[in-house]
Coordinates of C-alpha atoms in Angstrom, one line a residue:
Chain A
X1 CA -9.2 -5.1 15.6
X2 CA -10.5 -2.7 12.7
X3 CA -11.6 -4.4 9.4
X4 CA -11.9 -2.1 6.3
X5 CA -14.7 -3.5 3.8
X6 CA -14.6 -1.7 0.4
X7 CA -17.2 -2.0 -2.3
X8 CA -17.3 -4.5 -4.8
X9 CA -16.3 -4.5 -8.6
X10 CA -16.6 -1.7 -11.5
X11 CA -16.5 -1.6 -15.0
X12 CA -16.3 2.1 -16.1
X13 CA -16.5 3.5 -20.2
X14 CA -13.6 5.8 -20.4
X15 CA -14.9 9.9 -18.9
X16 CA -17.1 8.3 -16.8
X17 CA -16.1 8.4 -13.0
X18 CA -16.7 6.0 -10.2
X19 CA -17.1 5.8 -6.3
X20 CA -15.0 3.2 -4.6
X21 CA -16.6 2.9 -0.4
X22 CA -14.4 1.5 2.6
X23 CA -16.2 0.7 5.4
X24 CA -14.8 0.1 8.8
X25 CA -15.7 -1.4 11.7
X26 CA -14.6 -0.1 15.6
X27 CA -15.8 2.8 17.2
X28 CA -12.5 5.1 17.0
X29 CA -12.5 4.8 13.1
X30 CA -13.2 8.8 13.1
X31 CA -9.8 9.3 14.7
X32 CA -7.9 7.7 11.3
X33 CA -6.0 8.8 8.5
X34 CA -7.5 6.8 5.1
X35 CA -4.9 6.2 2.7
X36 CA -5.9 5.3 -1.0
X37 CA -3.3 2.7 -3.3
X38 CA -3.4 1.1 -6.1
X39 CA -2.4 -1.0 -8.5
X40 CA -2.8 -1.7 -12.0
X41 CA -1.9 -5.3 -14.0
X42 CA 1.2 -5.9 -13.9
X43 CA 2.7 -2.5 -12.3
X44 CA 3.6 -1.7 -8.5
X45 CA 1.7 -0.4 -6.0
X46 CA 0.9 3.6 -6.4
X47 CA 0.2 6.1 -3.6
X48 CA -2.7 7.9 -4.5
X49 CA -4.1 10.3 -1.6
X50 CA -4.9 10.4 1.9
X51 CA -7.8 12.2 4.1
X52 CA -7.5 13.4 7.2
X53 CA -9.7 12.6 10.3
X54 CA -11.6 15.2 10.0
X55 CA -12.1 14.9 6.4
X56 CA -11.6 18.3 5.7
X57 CA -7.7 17.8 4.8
X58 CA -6.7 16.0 1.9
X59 CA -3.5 15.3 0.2
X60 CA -3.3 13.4 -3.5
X61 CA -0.9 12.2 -5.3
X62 CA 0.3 14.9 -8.0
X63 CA -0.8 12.3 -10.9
X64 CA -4.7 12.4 -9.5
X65 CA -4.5 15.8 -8.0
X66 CA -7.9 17.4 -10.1
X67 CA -9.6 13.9 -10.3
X68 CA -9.3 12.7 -7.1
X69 CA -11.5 13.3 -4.4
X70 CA -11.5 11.6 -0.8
X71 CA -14.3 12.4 1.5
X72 CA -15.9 10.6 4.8
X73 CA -18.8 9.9 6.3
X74 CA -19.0 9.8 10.3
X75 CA -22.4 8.4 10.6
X76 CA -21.6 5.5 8.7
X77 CA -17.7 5.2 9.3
X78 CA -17.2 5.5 5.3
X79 CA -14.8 7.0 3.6
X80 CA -15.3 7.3 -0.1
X81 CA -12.9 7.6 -3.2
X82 CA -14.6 9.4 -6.6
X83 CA -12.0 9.3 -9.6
X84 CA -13.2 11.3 -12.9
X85 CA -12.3 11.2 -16.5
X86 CA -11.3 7.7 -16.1
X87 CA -9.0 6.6 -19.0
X88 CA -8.3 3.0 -19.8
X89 CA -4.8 3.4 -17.6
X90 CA -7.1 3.7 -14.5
X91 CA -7.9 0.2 -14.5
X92 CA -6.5 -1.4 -11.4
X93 CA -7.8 -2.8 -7.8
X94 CA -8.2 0.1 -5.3
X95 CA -7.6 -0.2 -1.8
X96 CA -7.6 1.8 0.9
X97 CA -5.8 1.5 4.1
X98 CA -5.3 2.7 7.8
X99 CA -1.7 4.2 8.8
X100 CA -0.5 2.6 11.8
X101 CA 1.0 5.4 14.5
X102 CA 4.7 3.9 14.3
X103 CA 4.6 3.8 10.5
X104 CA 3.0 1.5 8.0
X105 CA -0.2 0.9 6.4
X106 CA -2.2 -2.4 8.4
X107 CA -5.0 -3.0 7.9
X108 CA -5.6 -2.7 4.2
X109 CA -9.0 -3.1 2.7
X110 CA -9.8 -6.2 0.8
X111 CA -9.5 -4.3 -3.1
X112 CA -12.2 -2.6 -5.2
X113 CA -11.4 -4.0 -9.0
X114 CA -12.0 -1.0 -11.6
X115 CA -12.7 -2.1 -15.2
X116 CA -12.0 0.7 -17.4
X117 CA -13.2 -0.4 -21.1
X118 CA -15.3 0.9 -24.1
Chain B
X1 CA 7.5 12.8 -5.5
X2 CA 10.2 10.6 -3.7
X3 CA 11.5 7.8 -6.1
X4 CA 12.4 4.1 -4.9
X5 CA 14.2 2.0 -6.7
X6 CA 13.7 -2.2 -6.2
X7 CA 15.0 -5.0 -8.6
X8 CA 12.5 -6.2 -10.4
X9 CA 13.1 -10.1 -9.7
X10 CA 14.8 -11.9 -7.2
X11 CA 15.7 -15.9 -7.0
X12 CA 16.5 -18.3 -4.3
X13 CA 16.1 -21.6 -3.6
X14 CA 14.0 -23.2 -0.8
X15 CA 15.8 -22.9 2.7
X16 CA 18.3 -20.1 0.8
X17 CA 18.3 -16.3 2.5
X18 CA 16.9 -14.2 0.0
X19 CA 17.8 -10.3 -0.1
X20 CA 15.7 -7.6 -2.0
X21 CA 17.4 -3.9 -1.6
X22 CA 15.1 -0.8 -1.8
X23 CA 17.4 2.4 -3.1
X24 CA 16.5 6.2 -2.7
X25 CA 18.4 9.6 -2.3
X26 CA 19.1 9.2 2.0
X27 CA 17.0 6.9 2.2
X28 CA 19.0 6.5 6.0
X29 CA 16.9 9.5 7.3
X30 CA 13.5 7.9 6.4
X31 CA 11.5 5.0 8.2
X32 CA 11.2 2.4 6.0
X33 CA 8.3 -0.7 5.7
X34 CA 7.8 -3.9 3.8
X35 CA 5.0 -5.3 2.6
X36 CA 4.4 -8.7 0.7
X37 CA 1.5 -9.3 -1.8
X38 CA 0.7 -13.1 -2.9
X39 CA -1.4 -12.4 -6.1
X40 CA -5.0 -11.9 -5.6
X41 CA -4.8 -10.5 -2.1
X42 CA -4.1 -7.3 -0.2
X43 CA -0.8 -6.8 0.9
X44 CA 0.5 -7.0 3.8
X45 CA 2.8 -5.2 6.7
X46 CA 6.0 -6.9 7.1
X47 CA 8.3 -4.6 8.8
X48 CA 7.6 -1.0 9.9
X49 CA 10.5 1.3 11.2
X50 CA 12.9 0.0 9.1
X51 CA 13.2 -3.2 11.6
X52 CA 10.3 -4.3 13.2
X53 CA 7.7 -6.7 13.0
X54 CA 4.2 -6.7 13.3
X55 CA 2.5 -9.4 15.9
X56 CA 2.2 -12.3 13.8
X57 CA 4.7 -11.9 11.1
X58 CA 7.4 -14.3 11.2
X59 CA 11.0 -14.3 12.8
X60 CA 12.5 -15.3 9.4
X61 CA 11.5 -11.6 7.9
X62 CA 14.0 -8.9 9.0
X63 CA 15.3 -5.6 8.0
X64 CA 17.7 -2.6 8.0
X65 CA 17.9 0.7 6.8
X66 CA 21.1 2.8 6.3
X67 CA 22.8 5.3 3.9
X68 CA 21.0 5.0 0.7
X69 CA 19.6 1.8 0.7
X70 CA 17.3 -0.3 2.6
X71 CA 17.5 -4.2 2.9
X72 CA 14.6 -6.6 3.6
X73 CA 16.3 -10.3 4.2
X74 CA 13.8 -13.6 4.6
X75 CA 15.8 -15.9 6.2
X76 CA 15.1 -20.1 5.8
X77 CA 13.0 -18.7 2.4
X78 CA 10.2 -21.1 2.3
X79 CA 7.6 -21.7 -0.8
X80 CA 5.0 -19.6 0.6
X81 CA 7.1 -16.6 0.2
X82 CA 6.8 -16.7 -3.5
X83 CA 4.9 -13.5 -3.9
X84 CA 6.0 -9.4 -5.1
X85 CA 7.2 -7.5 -1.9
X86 CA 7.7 -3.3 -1.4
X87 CA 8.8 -0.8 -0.2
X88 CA 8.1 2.1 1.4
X89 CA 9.6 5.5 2.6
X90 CA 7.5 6.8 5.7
X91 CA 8.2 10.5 5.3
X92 CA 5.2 12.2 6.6
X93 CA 1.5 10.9 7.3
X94 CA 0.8 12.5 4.4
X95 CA 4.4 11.9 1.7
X96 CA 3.6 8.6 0.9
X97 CA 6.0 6.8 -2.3
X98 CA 6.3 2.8 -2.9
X99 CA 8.9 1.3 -4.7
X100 CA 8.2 -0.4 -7.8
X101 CA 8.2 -4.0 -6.0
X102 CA 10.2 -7.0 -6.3
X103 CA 9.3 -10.6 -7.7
X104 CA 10.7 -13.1 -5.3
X105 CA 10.7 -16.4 -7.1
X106 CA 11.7 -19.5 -4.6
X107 CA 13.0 -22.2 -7.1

């Protein structure tokens, strides 16, 4: 059963960028899709990019494309999610999740909260 | 980007069926999954392929996909339930959209 552990808490000034890590256990993790959501208070959830196994694919979301970056980590089984020129509209809880092969996102990490405040 | 379209609240009392409809432009054509998401937790896979269940989820949660509209019914709604459920159109691995979720509120 593959578990995906994400970093813990961040509270960003407004420009600064942050790194949100998801770990995840099980030795075919390199074989996965990553998918990033999120969602801010009281708004839905939002689709913000994807990276391929390989890590050398990625797709975001046309609202993060130019501030979103998605890269991985083999050795480690991380992927990693670096946002820029955070605004005060960034603030939400990040997660990342694995596509299953019939459809659906399961599992889902456990949320990274980003604080974005002067 | 793909829009979906959810009410934004939905009521029913305890025991009630409760139906929350997900809209989009042939939506028919797409797979569709649920997900529910009690506040302060990750959510969760309900149905993937417009219809089917994950291991563990319960009979009561079913759904249906056809024309322009998607259905997720929770039949026998129970208290737990109480939580913000979405959508999804499964286009491609990589054409992701939600909808803009539901409040189901079991009175």
């Amino acid at each position: 059963q593959v578990q995906l552990v994400q970093s813990g808490a961040e509270v960003k000034k407004p420009g600064a960028s942050v790194r949100v890590s998801c770990q995840a256990s099980g030795n075919t993790f390199n074989n996965y899709y990553i998918h990033w959501v999120r969602r801010a208070p009281g708004q839905g959830l939002e689709w913000m990019g994807v990276i391929n196994p390989a890590g050398v694919a990625t797709t975001s979301a046309e609202n993060f494309q130019g501030r979103l970056t998605l890269t991985r980590d083999a050795s480690t089984s991380t992927v990693y999610m670096d946002l820029t020129s955070l605004k005060s509209d960034d603030t939400a809880v990040y997660y990342c999740a694995r596509p299953k092969g019939t459809g659906g996102f399961d599992p889902w990490g456990q949320g990274t909260r980003v604080t974005v405040s002067s | 980007s793909y829009e979906l379209t959810q009410p934004p609240s939905v009521s029913v009392s305890p025991g009630q069926t409760a139906t929350i409809t997900c809209s989009g432009g042939e939506l028919g054509d797409k797979y569709v999954c649920w997900y529910q998401q009690r506040p302060n937790q990750s959510p969760v896979l309900l149905i993937y392929q417009d219809n089917k269940r994950p291991s563990g989820i319960p009979e009561r949660f079913s759904g249906s996909n056809s024309g322009h509209t998607a259905t997720l019914t929770i039949s026998g709604t129970q208290a737990m339930d109480e939580a913000d459920y979405f959508c999804q159109a499964w286009e491609s691995i990589t054409d992701q959209a939600f909808g803009g979720g539901t409040r189901l509120t079991v009175l």
